[in-house]
Short mmCIF file of C-alpha atoms and ligand atoms in Angstrom, two decimals:
data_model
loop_
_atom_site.label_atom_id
_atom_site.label_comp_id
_atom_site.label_asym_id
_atom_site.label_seq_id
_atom_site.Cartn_x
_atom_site.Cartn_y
_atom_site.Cartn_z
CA UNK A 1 -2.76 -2.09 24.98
CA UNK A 2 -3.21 1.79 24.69
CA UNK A 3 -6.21 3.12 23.58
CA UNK A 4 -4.54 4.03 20.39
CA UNK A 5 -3.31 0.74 19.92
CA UNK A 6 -6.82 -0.62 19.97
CA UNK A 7 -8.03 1.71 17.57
CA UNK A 8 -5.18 0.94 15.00
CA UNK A 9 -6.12 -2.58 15.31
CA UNK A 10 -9.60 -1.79 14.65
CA UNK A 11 -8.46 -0.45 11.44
CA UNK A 12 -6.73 -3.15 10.80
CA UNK A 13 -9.06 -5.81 11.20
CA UNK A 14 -11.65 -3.11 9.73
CA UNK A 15 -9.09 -3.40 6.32
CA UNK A 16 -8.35 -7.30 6.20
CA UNK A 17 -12.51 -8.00 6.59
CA UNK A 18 -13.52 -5.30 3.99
CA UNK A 19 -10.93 -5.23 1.81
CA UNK A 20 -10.69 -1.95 -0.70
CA UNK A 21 -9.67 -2.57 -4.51
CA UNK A 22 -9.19 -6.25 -4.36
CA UNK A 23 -11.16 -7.48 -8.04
CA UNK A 24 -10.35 -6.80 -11.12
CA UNK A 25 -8.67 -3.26 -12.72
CA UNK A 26 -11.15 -1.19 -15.01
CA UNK A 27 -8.94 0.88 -16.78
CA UNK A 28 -9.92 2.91 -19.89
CA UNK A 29 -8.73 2.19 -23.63
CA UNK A 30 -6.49 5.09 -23.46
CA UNK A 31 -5.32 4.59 -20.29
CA UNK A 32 -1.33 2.84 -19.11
CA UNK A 33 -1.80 0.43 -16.90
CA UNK A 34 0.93 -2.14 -15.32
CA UNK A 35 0.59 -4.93 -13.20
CA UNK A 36 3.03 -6.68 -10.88
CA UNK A 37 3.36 -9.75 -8.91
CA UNK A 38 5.17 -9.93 -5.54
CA UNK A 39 5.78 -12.62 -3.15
CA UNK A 40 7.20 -12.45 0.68
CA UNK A 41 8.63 -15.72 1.29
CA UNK A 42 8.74 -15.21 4.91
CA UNK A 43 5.32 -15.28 5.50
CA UNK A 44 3.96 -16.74 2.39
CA UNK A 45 2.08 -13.65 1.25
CA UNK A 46 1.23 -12.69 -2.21
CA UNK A 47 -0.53 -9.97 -4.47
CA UNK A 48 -1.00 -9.32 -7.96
CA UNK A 49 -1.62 -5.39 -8.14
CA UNK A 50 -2.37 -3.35 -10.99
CA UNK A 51 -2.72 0.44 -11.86
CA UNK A 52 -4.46 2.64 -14.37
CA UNK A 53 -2.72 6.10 -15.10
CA UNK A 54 -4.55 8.51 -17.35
CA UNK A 55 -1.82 9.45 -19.88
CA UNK A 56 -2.83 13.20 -20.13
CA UNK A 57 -2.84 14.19 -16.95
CA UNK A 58 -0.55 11.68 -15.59
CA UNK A 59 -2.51 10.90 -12.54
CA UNK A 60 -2.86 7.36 -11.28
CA UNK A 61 -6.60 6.57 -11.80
CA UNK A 62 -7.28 3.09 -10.89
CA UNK A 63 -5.63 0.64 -8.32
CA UNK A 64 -7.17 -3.43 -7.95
CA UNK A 65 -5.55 -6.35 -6.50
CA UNK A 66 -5.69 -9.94 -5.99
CA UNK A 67 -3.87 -11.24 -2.96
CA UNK A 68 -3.69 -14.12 -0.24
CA UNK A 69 -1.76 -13.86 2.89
CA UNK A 70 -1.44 -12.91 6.47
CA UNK A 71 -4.07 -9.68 7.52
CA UNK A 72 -1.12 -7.67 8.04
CA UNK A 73 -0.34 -7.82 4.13
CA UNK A 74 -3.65 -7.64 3.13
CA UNK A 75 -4.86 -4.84 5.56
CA UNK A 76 -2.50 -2.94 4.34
CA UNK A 77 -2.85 -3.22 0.35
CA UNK A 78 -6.48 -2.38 1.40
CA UNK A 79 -5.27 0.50 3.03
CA UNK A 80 -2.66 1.49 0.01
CA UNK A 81 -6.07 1.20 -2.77
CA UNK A 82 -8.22 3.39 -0.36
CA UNK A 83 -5.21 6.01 -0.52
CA UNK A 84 -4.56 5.60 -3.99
CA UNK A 85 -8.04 5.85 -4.70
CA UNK A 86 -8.90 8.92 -2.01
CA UNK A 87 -6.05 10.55 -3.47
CA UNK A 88 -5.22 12.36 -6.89
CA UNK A 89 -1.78 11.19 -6.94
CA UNK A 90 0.67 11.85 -9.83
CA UNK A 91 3.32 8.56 -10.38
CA UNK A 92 5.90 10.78 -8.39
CA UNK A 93 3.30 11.51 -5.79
CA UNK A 94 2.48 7.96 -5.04
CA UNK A 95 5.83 7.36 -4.51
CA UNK A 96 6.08 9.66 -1.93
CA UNK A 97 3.68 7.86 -0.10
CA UNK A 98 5.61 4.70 -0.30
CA UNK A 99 9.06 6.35 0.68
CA UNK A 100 7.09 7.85 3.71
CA UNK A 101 5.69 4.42 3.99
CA UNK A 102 8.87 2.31 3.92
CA UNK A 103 10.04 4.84 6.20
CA UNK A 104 7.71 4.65 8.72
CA UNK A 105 7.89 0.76 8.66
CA UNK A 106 11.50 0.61 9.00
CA UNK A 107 12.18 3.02 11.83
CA UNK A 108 10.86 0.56 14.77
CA UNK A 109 8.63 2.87 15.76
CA UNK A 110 10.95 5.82 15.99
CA UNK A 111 10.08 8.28 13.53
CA UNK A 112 6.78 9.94 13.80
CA UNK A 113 4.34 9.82 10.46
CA UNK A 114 2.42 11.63 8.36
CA UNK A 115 -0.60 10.88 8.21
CA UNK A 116 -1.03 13.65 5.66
CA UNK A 117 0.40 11.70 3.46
CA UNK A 118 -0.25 8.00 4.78
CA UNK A 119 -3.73 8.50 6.04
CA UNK A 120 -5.47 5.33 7.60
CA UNK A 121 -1.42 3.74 6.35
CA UNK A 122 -0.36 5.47 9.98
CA UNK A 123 -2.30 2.30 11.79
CA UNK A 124 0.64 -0.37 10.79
CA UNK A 125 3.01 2.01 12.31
CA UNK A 126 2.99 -0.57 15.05
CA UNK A 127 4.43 -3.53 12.72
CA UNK A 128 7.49 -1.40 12.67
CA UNK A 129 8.29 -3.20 15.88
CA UNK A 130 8.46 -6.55 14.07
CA UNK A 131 11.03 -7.28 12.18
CA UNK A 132 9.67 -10.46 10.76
CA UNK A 133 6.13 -8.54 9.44
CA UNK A 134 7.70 -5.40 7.97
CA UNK A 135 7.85 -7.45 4.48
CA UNK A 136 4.33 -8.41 4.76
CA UNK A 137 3.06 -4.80 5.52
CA UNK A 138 5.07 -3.69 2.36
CA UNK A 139 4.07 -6.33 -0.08
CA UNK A 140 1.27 -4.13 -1.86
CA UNK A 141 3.49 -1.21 -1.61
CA UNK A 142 6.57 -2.76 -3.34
CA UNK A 143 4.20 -3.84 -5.65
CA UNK A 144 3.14 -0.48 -6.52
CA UNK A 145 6.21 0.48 -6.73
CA UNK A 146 7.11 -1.94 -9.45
CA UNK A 147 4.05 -0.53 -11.38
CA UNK A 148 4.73 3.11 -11.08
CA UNK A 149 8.22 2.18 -13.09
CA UNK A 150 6.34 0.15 -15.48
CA UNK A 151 4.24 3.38 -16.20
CA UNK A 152 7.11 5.33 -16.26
CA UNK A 153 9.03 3.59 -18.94
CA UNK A 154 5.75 3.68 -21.03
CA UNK A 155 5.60 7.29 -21.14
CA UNK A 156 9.13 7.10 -22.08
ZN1 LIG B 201 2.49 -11.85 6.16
#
């Protein structure tokens, strides 16, 4: 194992002991908010993840989840709610980060990320390599992804 590899694992295990934004979503009266369930039968992973957007200024302002599954999956919805929450991100910038994401996770380790816009996200690169754990390193993120369209349709 590199010494890079060691340090992404660190993060890793860092994310699935300490998990970020798993509880409950406070989200203002005035705020949208959506919430999605997914499911990776493969593994048996699960999350319920839900977002707060600030209608005004559009910008995604809360992000909690509830999840059980492999650390993979929930390392990395940890990692997705520190982003999310590190971040101002506008719905079409948060799915940026999730193309850049699914990217990343599909190219087996070929394409180079950026960790601009994945930050501590760049430490799962790694799964990429495994076919069989690329759906648990997406769950929160497809998640997410359901939400941000949720939102959408609310504004109309
Ligand atoms: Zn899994």
């Amino acid at each position: 194992m590199s010494a890079l590899d060691g340090l992404y694992q660190e993060v890793i295990l860092d994310h699935s002991k300490r998990p970020i934004g798993k509880g409950a979503l406070a989200a203002g009266s005035n705020e949208l908010t959506a919430s999605h369930h997914e499911f990776n039968p493969s593994c048996g992973d699960e999350i319920d993840l839900s977002i707060a957007v600030d209608p005004a200024s559009g910008l995604v302002t809360g992000l909690a989840w509830e999840g059980q599954g492999c650390s993979i999956s929930m390392a990395s919805a940890s990692i997705l709610a520190q982003l999310v929450r590190d971040e101002q991100l506008t719905l079409s910038d948060a799915q940026l980060r999730i193309d850049a994401f699914r990217e990343m996770i599909q190219a087996r380790g070929e394409v180079e990320p950026d960790e601009d816009l994945l930050g501590d996200a760049v430490a799962l690169q790694g799964v990429s390599k495994f076919v069989m754990r690329v759906k648990c390193a997406m769950l929160g993120w497809v998640a997410l992804e359901a939400d941000l369209k949720k939102v959408a349709a609310q504004q109309g």
